Amino acid sequence: MPTCGEHLVKLLEAYGVETIFGIPGVHTVELYRGLEATKIRHITPRHEQGAGFMADGYARASGKPGVCFIITGPGMTNIATAMGQAYADSIPMLVISSVNDTTHLGMAQGRLHELPSQRNLIAGVAAFSHTLLDPGQLPEVLARAFAVFMSARPRPVHIEIPLDVITAKMAGKARAWPLPSRPAPDPKRVAEAAKLLGAAKNPLIIAGGGACDAAQGLQKLAEKLDAPVFTTINGKGVLPPGHRLALAGNLGMDAAQDELAASDVVLALGTEFGETEMYPAARPIVIKGKLIRVDIDPLQLVNQLPADIALFADSTLAVQALNDAIGTHAAKPGKGEARAAGLRKKIAAALWPACKIHGRLLEAISKALPQVVIAGDQTEPVYAANQTYEAPGPRSYFNSSTGYGTLGYGLPAAIGAKLGQPDRPAVCLIGDGGLQFSLPELASAVEAQVPVAVVIWNNTGYGEIKAYMRDRQIPEIGVDIYTPDFVTIAKGLGCEAVRPANMAALHDELVKSAKRKVPTIIEIKATDSLARELAS
Ligand SMILES: Cc1ncc(C[n+]2csc(CCOP(=O)(O)OP(=O)(O)O)c2C)c(N)n1
Ligand SMILES: [Mg+2]
């Protein structure tokens, strides 16, 4: 008879899990006993935070939950930060950990890896955290996790299995439970919303990360209504690049605020109007017309702004219902396009100067790698790209400047993204500070043969914080950090590494990176000739 650990692995496979990120320890070896008998691929990071960020990038790029196997105690405190980022950005992540024997829980007898209460510690960054006290309850608890991922606001779920439970024998066939359907909107409210939208003179759409799977229908809806579309950072790619109704910049900008105020009906889908969207100047959003909100989380529908019509629903189903209800109605085209073009111009004029330099860098990346997935960290080129970049499609652009705002995310997230979308090139866009948080994950990528391109913007310091201190007349302490020779280190870790001298070399290196089996580090120093060419 298999153990609970073996049964769990079979169950995960039955739910369609193909990749697991984990670092085994004596407490979790029972999870590994059955792994060989499945098709699941195990990826070993160099730190549990790396496991969490890889799972996050995998989930964002593929749309499937990222799964991690983590040891009791330090493994869990290490992954807590990655769970915090995934929690803030509504990313499905399943963290399976061990915990001490059921009879030892809460006893504080100095057992290996013991925490006073692991579950209490982690519950704040999870949709739920469950201690499995009986192997027989595993199928039900796992079904709850997948019900959250598939049918509710996706967030990390933590299941901890005591050592005596993980090794206990478990009867029965490993079978995935049928999952609940996704919530469909109330038809009466859909009819009201469609009426408002159909009669709108200046409609506007705001699409967040929760709308990214509704892209196709949303484009149709926007075109029918002739409505300009703002996307949040996690909503990028909902409209194809260059679409006549697509807007750039962010909702905190004066021109965007004016346009919002002038819109008589605003349709906001899958967004919490987060403050990190509005870099560098977040401000309260003021909507003077009618507001229609769509969200899979009822609590989001009453967050910050009361909606005139609140549609509690999956965004894809809501958009489909709105499209059906609006039917063949079509606003006279032209006005929306003109509004969008005017707004794009005003926003471009209001952007800070570095946006141009970094905009060129992003253009070079898209040109060399058209179907690229970009996972970014918190660095100057990312803040700029958040304003200007047009992603080739949804699930193609994300970074840790949103929500929890965690340095060190970009590299492991890009590795996860490449594993989640193996047929597309993946680029990590990261600063010299952020990369030093997770540099050893290059070794994980070499080992797993994951060819990501890591574009480092090296300004030899915590540039953004340095500027922030300078603006406030605070002595610039702790921000001019020593940066190692990234090219030599990366080569030592088994990667290819270059410092391209000009745009042509940058292009070649990006193209070559996608053909390799290992990561390619592409370093750009802010004082290099390439940086000058980007600025010219
Ligand atoms: C875990 C963590 N620690 C500290 C910070 C604060 N922080 C935000 S941006 C930043 C500077 C990052 O430097 P770098 O990656 O080199 O990017 P740059 O701003 O220089 O482009 C720091 C220290 C953070 N966001 N996350
Ligand atoms: Mg820096």
Coordinates of C-alpha atoms in Angstrom, one line a residue, residues 131-353:
T131 CA -2.6 20.7 8.7
L132 CA -3.4 17.2 7.4
L133 CA -4.2 15.2 10.5
D134 CA -5.4 12.0 8.7
P135 CA -4.2 10.7 5.3
G136 CA -7.8 9.9 4.4
Q137 CA -8.6 13.6 4.3
L138 CA -6.0 14.3 1.7
P139 CA -8.3 14.0 -1.4
E140 CA -10.8 16.5 0.0
V141 CA -8.2 19.0 1.2
L142 CA -6.3 18.9 -2.1
A143 CA -9.7 19.4 -4.0
R144 CA -10.2 22.5 -1.9
A145 CA -6.8 23.8 -3.1
F146 CA -7.7 23.3 -6.7
A147 CA -11.1 24.7 -6.2
V148 CA -9.4 28.0 -5.1
F149 CA -7.1 27.9 -8.1
M150 CA -9.7 27.2 -10.7
S151 CA -12.9 28.8 -9.4
A152 CA -12.1 31.6 -7.0
R153 CA -9.5 34.3 -6.5
P154 CA -6.3 32.3 -7.0
R155 CA -3.8 32.6 -4.2
P156 CA -1.2 30.4 -2.5
V157 CA -2.5 27.4 -0.6
H158 CA -0.4 25.7 2.1
I159 CA -0.9 22.1 3.1
E160 CA 1.4 20.8 5.9
I161 CA 1.7 17.1 6.5
P162 CA 3.0 15.9 9.9
L163 CA 5.8 13.3 9.7
D164 CA 3.6 10.5 11.1
V165 CA 0.9 11.3 8.5
I166 CA 3.1 11.6 5.5
T167 CA 4.6 8.1 6.1
A168 CA 1.2 6.5 7.0
K169 CA -0.2 3.9 4.6
M170 CA -3.1 5.1 2.5
A171 CA -5.7 3.0 0.7
G172 CA -7.7 4.0 -2.4
K173 CA -7.1 5.2 -5.9
A174 CA -5.6 8.6 -6.6
R175 CA -8.4 10.4 -8.3
A176 CA -8.9 14.1 -9.0
W177 CA -12.2 15.4 -7.7
P178 CA -14.5 17.2 -10.1
L179 CA -14.0 20.9 -9.5
P180 CA -16.7 23.6 -9.2
S181 CA -17.6 25.7 -12.3
R182 CA -16.4 29.3 -12.4
P183 CA -18.9 31.9 -11.3
A184 CA -21.1 33.3 -14.1
P185 CA -22.6 36.8 -13.7
D186 CA -26.2 37.5 -12.7
P187 CA -28.1 37.9 -16.1
K188 CA -30.2 40.8 -14.7
R189 CA -27.1 42.8 -13.8
V190 CA -25.5 41.9 -17.1
A191 CA -28.5 43.4 -18.9
E192 CA -28.2 46.6 -16.8
A193 CA -24.5 46.9 -17.5
A194 CA -25.0 46.3 -21.2
K195 CA -27.6 49.0 -21.3
L196 CA -25.3 51.5 -19.6
L197 CA -22.4 50.6 -21.8
G198 CA -24.5 50.6 -25.0
A199 CA -25.7 54.1 -24.2
A200 CA -22.3 55.5 -23.1
K201 CA -20.9 58.5 -25.0
N202 CA -17.4 58.2 -23.6
P203 CA -16.9 54.7 -22.2
L204 CA -13.5 53.5 -20.8
I205 CA -12.3 50.1 -19.9
I206 CA -9.7 49.2 -17.2
A207 CA -8.4 45.6 -17.4
G208 CA -6.4 44.2 -14.6
G209 CA -4.5 40.9 -14.1
G210 CA -7.8 39.2 -13.4
A211 CA -8.9 40.0 -17.0
C212 CA -6.0 38.5 -18.8
D213 CA -7.7 35.3 -19.8
A214 CA -10.7 37.3 -21.2
A215 CA -8.4 39.0 -23.7
Q216 CA -10.2 37.9 -26.9
G217 CA -13.7 38.8 -25.8
L218 CA -12.5 42.0 -24.2
Q219 CA -10.9 43.2 -27.5
K220 CA -14.2 42.5 -29.2
L221 CA -16.2 44.4 -26.5
A222 CA -13.8 47.4 -26.6
E223 CA -14.1 47.6 -30.4
K224 CA -17.9 47.3 -30.3
L225 CA -18.1 50.1 -27.7
D226 CA -15.3 52.1 -29.2
A227 CA -13.8 52.3 -25.7
P228 CA -10.2 53.1 -25.0
V229 CA -8.6 50.4 -22.7
F230 CA -6.2 51.0 -19.8
T231 CA -4.4 47.8 -18.7
T232 CA -2.7 47.4 -15.3
I233 CA 0.8 46.0 -15.3
N234 CA -0.5 42.5 -14.8
G235 CA -3.2 43.1 -17.5
K236 CA -0.7 44.0 -20.2
G237 CA -1.2 42.2 -23.5
V238 CA -5.0 42.1 -23.2
L239 CA -5.0 44.1 -26.5
P240 CA -2.5 43.3 -29.2
P241 CA 0.5 45.6 -29.6
G242 CA -0.4 48.8 -31.5
H243 CA -4.2 48.4 -31.1
R244 CA -5.9 51.7 -31.8
L245 CA -7.8 51.7 -28.5
A246 CA -4.8 50.7 -26.3
L247 CA -3.6 53.2 -23.7
A248 CA -0.1 53.5 -22.1
G249 CA 1.0 55.1 -18.8
N250 CA -0.9 54.6 -15.7
L251 CA -4.0 55.8 -13.9
G252 CA -2.1 58.1 -11.5
M253 CA -1.1 60.5 -14.4
D254 CA -2.9 63.8 -14.8
A255 CA -4.0 63.0 -18.4
A256 CA -5.4 59.6 -17.3
Q257 CA -7.2 61.2 -14.4
D258 CA -8.8 63.8 -16.7
E259 CA -9.9 61.1 -19.1
L260 CA -11.3 59.0 -16.3
A261 CA -13.3 62.1 -15.1
A262 CA -14.6 62.7 -18.6
S263 CA -15.7 59.1 -19.1
D264 CA -19.5 58.6 -18.5
V265 CA -19.2 54.8 -18.0
V266 CA -16.1 53.0 -16.7
L267 CA -15.9 49.2 -16.9
A268 CA -13.2 47.8 -14.6
L269 CA -12.4 44.1 -14.7
G270 CA -10.2 42.0 -12.4
T271 CA -8.4 45.0 -10.8
E272 CA -8.0 46.2 -7.2
F273 CA -6.8 49.7 -8.3
G274 CA -3.6 49.0 -6.6
E275 CA -1.3 51.8 -5.5
T276 CA 1.8 50.1 -7.2
E277 CA 0.1 50.6 -10.5
M278 CA 0.5 54.3 -10.3
Y279 CA 4.3 54.7 -10.1
P280 CA 5.7 57.2 -9.3
A281 CA 2.7 59.2 -8.0
A282 CA -0.1 57.1 -6.6
R283 CA -3.3 58.9 -5.9
P284 CA -7.0 58.1 -5.2
I285 CA -8.9 57.3 -8.3
V286 CA -11.9 59.5 -9.0
I287 CA -14.6 58.3 -11.2
K288 CA -17.4 60.7 -11.9
G289 CA -19.5 58.6 -14.3
K290 CA -21.0 55.2 -13.7
L291 CA -18.7 52.4 -12.6
I292 CA -19.2 48.8 -13.5
R293 CA -16.9 46.3 -11.8
V294 CA -16.3 42.7 -12.6
D295 CA -14.4 40.5 -10.2
I296 CA -14.1 36.8 -9.1
D297 CA -13.6 38.0 -5.5
P298 CA -16.7 39.6 -4.0
L299 CA -14.6 41.6 -1.5
Q300 CA -12.8 43.3 -4.4
L301 CA -16.1 44.6 -5.7
V302 CA -16.5 46.8 -2.6
N303 CA -12.8 47.7 -2.3
Q304 CA -11.9 51.4 -2.6
L305 CA -14.6 52.4 -5.1
P306 CA -18.3 51.5 -4.8
A307 CA -19.6 50.2 -8.1
D308 CA -22.9 51.2 -9.6
I309 CA -23.1 47.7 -11.0
A310 CA -21.0 45.0 -9.4
L311 CA -20.7 41.7 -11.3
F312 CA -19.4 38.9 -9.2
A313 CA -18.1 36.6 -11.9
D314 CA -15.2 35.1 -13.7
S315 CA -14.0 37.8 -16.1
T316 CA -14.1 35.6 -19.2
L317 CA -17.7 34.6 -18.5
A318 CA -18.7 38.2 -17.7
V319 CA -17.1 39.6 -20.9
Q320 CA -18.9 36.8 -22.9
A321 CA -22.2 37.7 -21.3
L322 CA -21.7 41.4 -21.9
N323 CA -20.8 40.8 -25.5
D324 CA -23.9 38.6 -26.0
A325 CA -26.2 41.2 -24.3
I326 CA -24.8 44.1 -26.3
G327 CA -25.2 42.0 -29.4
T328 CA -24.4 43.7 -32.7
H329 CA -24.7 47.1 -31.2
A330 CA -21.7 49.1 -32.4
A331 CA -20.8 52.6 -31.3
K332 CA -19.8 54.9 -34.2
P333 CA -16.1 54.1 -34.5
G334 CA -13.6 56.9 -34.5
K335 CA -14.2 58.9 -31.3
G336 CA -12.6 56.2 -29.1
E337 CA -9.6 55.9 -31.4
A338 CA -9.1 59.7 -31.3
R339 CA -9.5 59.8 -27.5
A340 CA -6.9 57.0 -27.2
A341 CA -4.5 58.6 -29.6
G342 CA -4.8 62.0 -27.8
L343 CA -4.3 60.4 -24.4
R344 CA -1.3 58.3 -25.6
K345 CA 0.3 61.6 -26.8
K346 CA -0.3 63.4 -23.6
I347 CA 1.0 60.5 -21.5
A348 CA 4.1 60.1 -23.7
A349 CA 4.9 63.8 -23.1
A350 CA 4.5 63.4 -19.3
L351 CA 6.8 60.4 -18.9
W352 CA 10.2 60.8 -17.1
P353 CA 13.2 61.0 -19.4

